[in-house]
Amino acid sequence: MKKLTLMCLAMLLCGVTVTASAKESVSVSLFSWPGYGFWFIAREKNLVPELDLDISIIEDPYDSFAMMSAGRLDITSSTVEYGPIAASQGSPVKLVAYTNPSYGTDKIIVGPQVSSPQDLIGEQVAVMEGGLSQIFMGIWLEDNGVAIDQVTFVNLIMDDAVGALVGGTAAAGEYWEPFGSQVLANLKGSRVVASSLEPYWQEQALLGDGMYMTETFISQRPEAAKLAMQAYFAAVDFWKENPEEANRIIAGALRFPVADVEAVIGTTGEPHEGGIAVLDLPQAARLMGVMEGEPPLGLKHGQIRDHWALTSEWWQKFGLISDIQAPEAGIDFRPLTAVAGE
């Protein structure tokens, strides 16, 4: 002990500063769904040792966005349509990556009493208002001759949305797995009338997930933002190489059966039909337009800009925004560009 004290004193006298390397502490939220579980892999396997991830499960994404606006949260994983709403409200929340397109996990399901879309006129339909499920439902209704003001949208999280259709208070709803399968298994005569596996929906990349960061976090802590982006995509790479172990980590963190995790992200590390297509770093960077080359599944380079235009159009139609702004108003490309550049 005496020797250690004398050594430290000697170093100080020689002008050498003794410091402890500090980790970057980053707060992340997600809601209970396997497509967001890669954060748990990053933490469990310590894939970026310089990073300390504080992960919270918050079931309502709008609660996460409010916490981000209040400076109480750095990052959230959620569906990918919030950017235009945030921009219209002057929110500091920025979309920074499109992380996976739906590959069949999203479905519109109707109850047994519904034989055609016109049967939904005057009925309640379960969606997450202000979320992609509302746009998905809105497009499907209008494509089938039903105006969005001819139904009543009911804002429900997935557990409650399952209960609404099975219990008969809703006539239809938009569901992702494993909740869609729960409806089909528990409501005799219910059926799928639209799926994100269909080419019509695939080509638009409407249904998908994204990563959001606050503007303050990106601007004032760029190294932490870069490390967080690295951690997420390192977790994707780990999952691709070790899907069985990775799926167990996600299942344990979410308290889901492993089978429910597999139903969403699969068991092979490849796009999972009936679930989602998890994008690795180059694939996500190409879809966001910050790396050369084409993304998978027939999607386009830089397609996030088309996605922004489509969701903006529908949020204006639903009355959630008044003006359509440029993508740069709600998308920040810096963290992904920093990581993709390496």
PDB file of N, CA, C and O in Angstrom, residues 96-139:
ATOM      1  N   VAL A  96     -32.661   8.498 -36.737  1.00  0.00           N
ATOM      2  CA  VAL A  96     -31.255   8.374 -37.140  1.00  0.00           C
ATOM      3  C   VAL A  96     -30.976   7.088 -37.927  1.00  0.00           C
ATOM      4  O   VAL A  96     -29.903   6.963 -38.529  1.00  0.00           O
ATOM      5  N   ALA A  97     -31.912   6.136 -37.928  1.00  0.00           N
ATOM      6  CA  ALA A  97     -31.704   4.911 -38.712  1.00  0.00           C
ATOM      7  C   ALA A  97     -33.023   4.193 -38.905  1.00  0.00           C
ATOM      8  O   ALA A  97     -33.889   4.202 -38.018  1.00  0.00           O
ATOM      9  N   TYR A  98     -33.185   3.589 -40.071  1.00  0.00           N
ATOM     10  CA  TYR A  98     -34.275   2.657 -40.344  1.00  0.00           C
ATOM     11  C   TYR A  98     -33.664   1.277 -40.119  1.00  0.00           C
ATOM     12  O   TYR A  98     -32.727   0.892 -40.815  1.00  0.00           O
ATOM     13  N   THR A  99     -34.183   0.528 -39.143  1.00  0.00           N
ATOM     14  CA  THR A  99     -33.485  -0.684 -38.696  1.00  0.00           C
ATOM     15  C   THR A  99     -34.060  -1.988 -39.224  1.00  0.00           C
ATOM     16  O   THR A  99     -33.337  -2.991 -39.265  1.00  0.00           O
ATOM     17  N   ASN A 100     -35.329  -2.021 -39.586  1.00  0.00           N
ATOM     18  CA  ASN A 100     -35.857  -3.252 -40.196  1.00  0.00           C
ATOM     19  C   ASN A 100     -37.207  -2.994 -40.849  1.00  0.00           C
ATOM     20  O   ASN A 100     -38.057  -2.322 -40.283  1.00  0.00           O
ATOM     21  N   PRO A 101     -37.408  -3.518 -42.055  1.00  0.00           N
ATOM     22  CA  PRO A 101     -38.739  -3.489 -42.650  1.00  0.00           C
ATOM     23  C   PRO A 101     -39.554  -4.697 -42.202  1.00  0.00           C
ATOM     24  O   PRO A 101     -39.018  -5.779 -41.961  1.00  0.00           O
ATOM     25  N   SER A 102     -40.839  -4.487 -42.070  1.00  0.00           N
ATOM     26  CA  SER A 102     -41.742  -5.592 -41.765  1.00  0.00           C
ATOM     27  C   SER A 102     -41.775  -6.548 -42.950  1.00  0.00           C
ATOM     28  O   SER A 102     -41.819  -6.135 -44.105  1.00  0.00           O
ATOM     29  N   TYR A 103     -41.738  -7.834 -42.645  1.00  0.00           N
ATOM     30  CA  TYR A 103     -41.669  -8.863 -43.684  1.00  0.00           C
ATOM     31  C   TYR A 103     -42.771  -9.900 -43.468  1.00  0.00           C
ATOM     32  O   TYR A 103     -42.564 -11.092 -43.609  1.00  0.00           O
ATOM     33  N   GLY A 104     -43.934  -9.369 -43.083  1.00  0.00           N
ATOM     34  CA  GLY A 104     -45.084 -10.228 -42.835  1.00  0.00           C
ATOM     35  C   GLY A 104     -45.568 -10.202 -41.404  1.00  0.00           C
ATOM     36  O   GLY A 104     -46.636 -10.732 -41.095  1.00  0.00           O
ATOM     37  N   THR A 105     -44.813  -9.552 -40.516  1.00  0.00           N
ATOM     38  CA  THR A 105     -45.237  -9.527 -39.116  1.00  0.00           C
ATOM     39  C   THR A 105     -46.481  -8.668 -38.907  1.00  0.00           C
ATOM     40  O   THR A 105     -47.280  -8.917 -38.013  1.00  0.00           O
ATOM     41  N   ASP A 106     -46.668  -7.635 -39.747  1.00  0.00           N
ATOM     42  CA  ASP A 106     -47.822  -6.742 -39.599  1.00  0.00           C
ATOM     43  C   ASP A 106     -48.995  -7.248 -40.429  1.00  0.00           C
ATOM     44  O   ASP A 106     -48.848  -7.556 -41.611  1.00  0.00           O
ATOM     45  N   LYS A 107     -50.162  -7.279 -39.783  1.00  0.00           N
ATOM     46  CA  LYS A 107     -51.358  -7.787 -40.454  1.00  0.00           C
ATOM     47  C   LYS A 107     -52.574  -6.957 -40.043  1.00  0.00           C
ATOM     48  O   LYS A 107     -52.663  -6.513 -38.904  1.00  0.00           O
ATOM     49  N   ILE A 108     -53.477  -6.777 -40.978  1.00  0.00           N
ATOM     50  CA  ILE A 108     -54.803  -6.260 -40.643  1.00  0.00           C
ATOM     51  C   ILE A 108     -55.723  -7.465 -40.536  1.00  0.00           C
ATOM     52  O   ILE A 108     -55.820  -8.279 -41.462  1.00  0.00           O
ATOM     53  N   ILE A 109     -56.364  -7.582 -39.394  1.00  0.00           N
ATOM     54  CA  ILE A 109     -57.230  -8.731 -39.112  1.00  0.00           C
ATOM     55  C   ILE A 109     -58.640  -8.226 -38.835  1.00  0.00           C
ATOM     56  O   ILE A 109     -58.823  -7.236 -38.111  1.00  0.00           O
ATOM     57  N   VAL A 110     -59.613  -8.897 -39.409  1.00  0.00           N
ATOM     58  CA  VAL A 110     -61.015  -8.545 -39.181  1.00  0.00           C
ATOM     59  C   VAL A 110     -61.712  -9.662 -38.424  1.00  0.00           C
ATOM     60  O   VAL A 110     -61.296 -10.831 -38.462  1.00  0.00           O
ATOM     61  N   GLY A 111     -62.772  -9.276 -37.722  1.00  0.00           N
ATOM     62  CA  GLY A 111     -63.553 -10.242 -36.977  1.00  0.00           C
ATOM     63  C   GLY A 111     -64.442 -11.076 -37.880  1.00  0.00           C
ATOM     64  O   GLY A 111     -64.622 -10.768 -39.066  1.00  0.00           O
ATOM     65  N   PRO A 112     -65.036 -12.122 -37.336  1.00  0.00           N
ATOM     66  CA  PRO A 112     -65.823 -13.054 -38.153  1.00  0.00           C
ATOM     67  C   PRO A 112     -67.065 -12.433 -38.771  1.00  0.00           C
ATOM     68  O   PRO A 112     -67.590 -12.950 -39.765  1.00  0.00           O
ATOM     69  N   GLN A 113     -67.544 -11.324 -38.223  1.00  0.00           N
ATOM     70  CA  GLN A 113     -68.743 -10.684 -38.747  1.00  0.00           C
ATOM     71  C   GLN A 113     -68.459  -9.806 -39.965  1.00  0.00           C
ATOM     72  O   GLN A 113     -69.395  -9.297 -40.603  1.00  0.00           O
ATOM     73  N   VAL A 114     -67.194  -9.637 -40.309  1.00  0.00           N
ATOM     74  CA  VAL A 114     -66.802  -8.743 -41.405  1.00  0.00           C
ATOM     75  C   VAL A 114     -66.530  -9.574 -42.656  1.00  0.00           C
ATOM     76  O   VAL A 114     -65.575 -10.348 -42.710  1.00  0.00           O
ATOM     77  N   SER A 115     -67.375  -9.413 -43.655  1.00  0.00           N
ATOM     78  CA  SER A 115     -67.189 -10.153 -44.906  1.00  0.00           C
ATOM     79  C   SER A 115     -66.589  -9.277 -46.003  1.00  0.00           C
ATOM     80  O   SER A 115     -66.059  -9.788 -46.988  1.00  0.00           O
ATOM     81  N   SER A 116     -66.656  -7.953 -45.843  1.00  0.00           N
ATOM     82  CA  SER A 116     -66.059  -7.033 -46.810  1.00  0.00           C
ATOM     83  C   SER A 116     -65.649  -5.764 -46.075  1.00  0.00           C
ATOM     84  O   SER A 116     -66.150  -5.484 -44.977  1.00  0.00           O
ATOM     85  N   PRO A 117     -64.736  -4.961 -46.647  1.00  0.00           N
ATOM     86  CA  PRO A 117     -64.333  -3.717 -45.987  1.00  0.00           C
ATOM     87  C   PRO A 117     -65.516  -2.806 -45.674  1.00  0.00           C
ATOM     88  O   PRO A 117     -65.498  -2.087 -44.663  1.00  0.00           O
ATOM     89  N   GLN A 118     -66.556  -2.829 -46.504  1.00  0.00           N
ATOM     90  CA  GLN A 118     -67.711  -1.954 -46.273  1.00  0.00           C
ATOM     91  C   GLN A 118     -68.424  -2.289 -44.958  1.00  0.00           C
ATOM     92  O   GLN A 118     -69.105  -1.432 -44.382  1.00  0.00           O
ATOM     93  N   ASP A 119     -68.251  -3.508 -44.467  1.00  0.00           N
ATOM     94  CA  ASP A 119     -68.849  -3.877 -43.179  1.00  0.00           C
ATOM     95  C   ASP A 119     -68.218  -3.131 -42.011  1.00  0.00           C
ATOM     96  O   ASP A 119     -68.762  -3.143 -40.898  1.00  0.00           O
ATOM     97  N   LEU A 120     -67.081  -2.483 -42.252  1.00  0.00           N
ATOM     98  CA  LEU A 120     -66.408  -1.745 -41.184  1.00  0.00           C
ATOM     99  C   LEU A 120     -66.933  -0.313 -41.040  1.00  0.00           C
ATOM    100  O   LEU A 120     -66.578   0.368 -40.076  1.00  0.00           O
ATOM    101  N   ILE A 121     -67.757   0.144 -41.972  1.00  0.00           N
ATOM    102  CA  ILE A 121     -68.307   1.496 -41.877  1.00  0.00           C
ATOM    103  C   ILE A 121     -69.129   1.628 -40.593  1.00  0.00           C
ATOM    104  O   ILE A 121     -70.011   0.815 -40.308  1.00  0.00           O
ATOM    105  N   GLY A 122     -68.782   2.633 -39.808  1.00  0.00           N
ATOM    106  CA  GLY A 122     -69.461   2.858 -38.533  1.00  0.00           C
ATOM    107  C   GLY A 122     -68.920   2.038 -37.386  1.00  0.00           C
ATOM    108  O   GLY A 122     -69.403   2.157 -36.258  1.00  0.00           O
ATOM    109  N   GLU A 123     -67.883   1.227 -37.637  1.00  0.00           N
ATOM    110  CA  GLU A 123     -67.338   0.347 -36.604  1.00  0.00           C
ATOM    111  C   GLU A 123     -66.041   0.914 -36.026  1.00  0.00           C
ATOM    112  O   GLU A 123     -65.434   1.840 -36.572  1.00  0.00           O
ATOM    113  N   GLN A 124     -65.599   0.307 -34.926  1.00  0.00           N
ATOM    114  CA  GLN A 124     -64.332   0.663 -34.310  1.00  0.00           C
ATOM    115  C   GLN A 124     -63.228  -0.243 -34.848  1.00  0.00           C
ATOM    116  O   GLN A 124     -63.420  -1.445 -35.014  1.00  0.00           O
ATOM    117  N   VAL A 125     -62.069   0.359 -35.129  1.00  0.00           N
ATOM    118  CA  VAL A 125     -60.900  -0.412 -35.546  1.00  0.00           C
ATOM    119  C   VAL A 125     -59.750  -0.065 -34.602  1.00  0.00           C
ATOM    120  O   VAL A 125     -59.547   1.106 -34.259  1.00  0.00           O
ATOM    121  N   ALA A 126     -59.032  -1.091 -34.182  1.00  0.00           N
ATOM    122  CA  ALA A 126     -57.963  -0.918 -33.196  1.00  0.00           C
ATOM    123  C   ALA A 126     -56.638  -0.634 -33.896  1.00  0.00           C
ATOM    124  O   ALA A 126     -56.199  -1.410 -34.747  1.00  0.00           O
ATOM    125  N   VAL A 127     -56.018   0.479 -33.543  1.00  0.00           N
ATOM    126  CA  VAL A 127     -54.705   0.857 -34.077  1.00  0.00           C
ATOM    127  C   VAL A 127     -53.937   1.567 -32.967  1.00  0.00           C
ATOM    128  O   VAL A 127     -54.483   1.847 -31.905  1.00  0.00           O
ATOM    129  N   MET A 128     -52.675   1.853 -33.227  1.00  0.00           N
ATOM    130  CA  MET A 128     -51.935   2.755 -32.365  1.00  0.00           C
ATOM    131  C   MET A 128     -51.943   4.106 -33.057  1.00  0.00           C
ATOM    132  O   MET A 128     -51.229   4.316 -34.044  1.00  0.00           O
ATOM    133  N   GLU A 129     -52.785   5.018 -32.589  1.00  0.00           N
ATOM    134  CA  GLU A 129     -52.912   6.314 -33.259  1.00  0.00           C
ATOM    135  C   GLU A 129     -51.586   7.060 -33.219  1.00  0.00           C
ATOM    136  O   GLU A 129     -50.880   7.061 -32.221  1.00  0.00           O
ATOM    137  N   GLY A 130     -51.280   7.696 -34.343  1.00  0.00           N
ATOM    138  CA  GLY A 130     -49.992   8.350 -34.458  1.00  0.00           C
ATOM    139  C   GLY A 130     -48.870   7.385 -34.764  1.00  0.00           C
ATOM    140  O   GLY A 130     -47.695   7.753 -34.738  1.00  0.00           O
ATOM    141  N   GLY A 131     -49.242   6.128 -35.082  1.00  0.00           N
ATOM    142  CA  GLY A 131     -48.255   5.105 -35.405  1.00  0.00           C
ATOM    143  C   GLY A 131     -48.517   4.516 -36.777  1.00  0.00           C
ATOM    144  O   GLY A 131     -49.552   4.774 -37.406  1.00  0.00           O
ATOM    145  N   LEU A 132     -47.582   3.702 -37.234  1.00  0.00           N
ATOM    146  CA  LEU A 132     -47.704   3.114 -38.556  1.00  0.00           C
ATOM    147  C   LEU A 132     -48.963   2.279 -38.722  1.00  0.00           C
ATOM    148  O   LEU A 132     -49.501   2.177 -39.822  1.00  0.00           O
ATOM    149  N   SER A 133     -49.426   1.668 -37.648  1.00  0.00           N
ATOM    150  CA  SER A 133     -50.625   0.838 -37.762  1.00  0.00           C
ATOM    151  C   SER A 133     -51.819   1.662 -38.229  1.00  0.00           C
ATOM    152  O   SER A 133     -52.685   1.170 -38.958  1.00  0.00           O
ATOM    153  N   GLN A 134     -51.880   2.928 -37.838  1.00  0.00           N
ATOM    154  CA  GLN A 134     -52.978   3.790 -38.275  1.00  0.00           C
ATOM    155  C   GLN A 134     -52.858   4.107 -39.767  1.00  0.00           C
ATOM    156  O   GLN A 134     -53.862   4.099 -40.496  1.00  0.00           O
ATOM    157  N   ILE A 135     -51.639   4.353 -40.245  1.00  0.00           N
ATOM    158  CA  ILE A 135     -51.456   4.624 -41.673  1.00  0.00           C
ATOM    159  C   ILE A 135     -51.745   3.373 -42.495  1.00  0.00           C
ATOM    160  O   ILE A 135     -52.412   3.443 -43.540  1.00  0.00           O
ATOM    161  N   PHE A 136     -51.233   2.228 -42.052  1.00  0.00           N
ATOM    162  CA  PHE A 136     -51.478   0.955 -42.728  1.00  0.00           C
ATOM    163  C   PHE A 136     -52.981   0.730 -42.878  1.00  0.00           C
ATOM    164  O   PHE A 136     -53.492   0.443 -43.971  1.00  0.00           O
ATOM    165  N   MET A 137     -53.706   0.903 -41.784  1.00  0.00           N
ATOM    166  CA  MET A 137     -55.157   0.726 -41.809  1.00  0.00           C
ATOM    167  C   MET A 137     -55.820   1.759 -42.716  1.00  0.00           C
ATOM    168  O   MET A 137     -56.729   1.437 -43.498  1.00  0.00           O
ATOM    169  N   GLY A 138     -55.364   2.998 -42.637  1.00  0.00           N
ATOM    170  CA  GLY A 138     -55.962   4.054 -43.452  1.00  0.00           C
ATOM    171  C   GLY A 138     -55.803   3.803 -44.941  1.00  0.00           C
ATOM    172  O   GLY A 138     -56.757   3.967 -45.717  1.00  0.00           O
ATOM    173  N   ILE A 139     -54.605   3.412 -45.363  1.00  0.00           N
ATOM    174  CA  ILE A 139     -54.379   3.121 -46.780  1.00  0.00           C
ATOM    175  C   ILE A 139     -55.229   1.949 -47.233  1.00  0.00           C
ATOM    176  O   ILE A 139     -55.867   1.986 -48.303  1.00  0.00           O
TER     177      ILE A 139
END
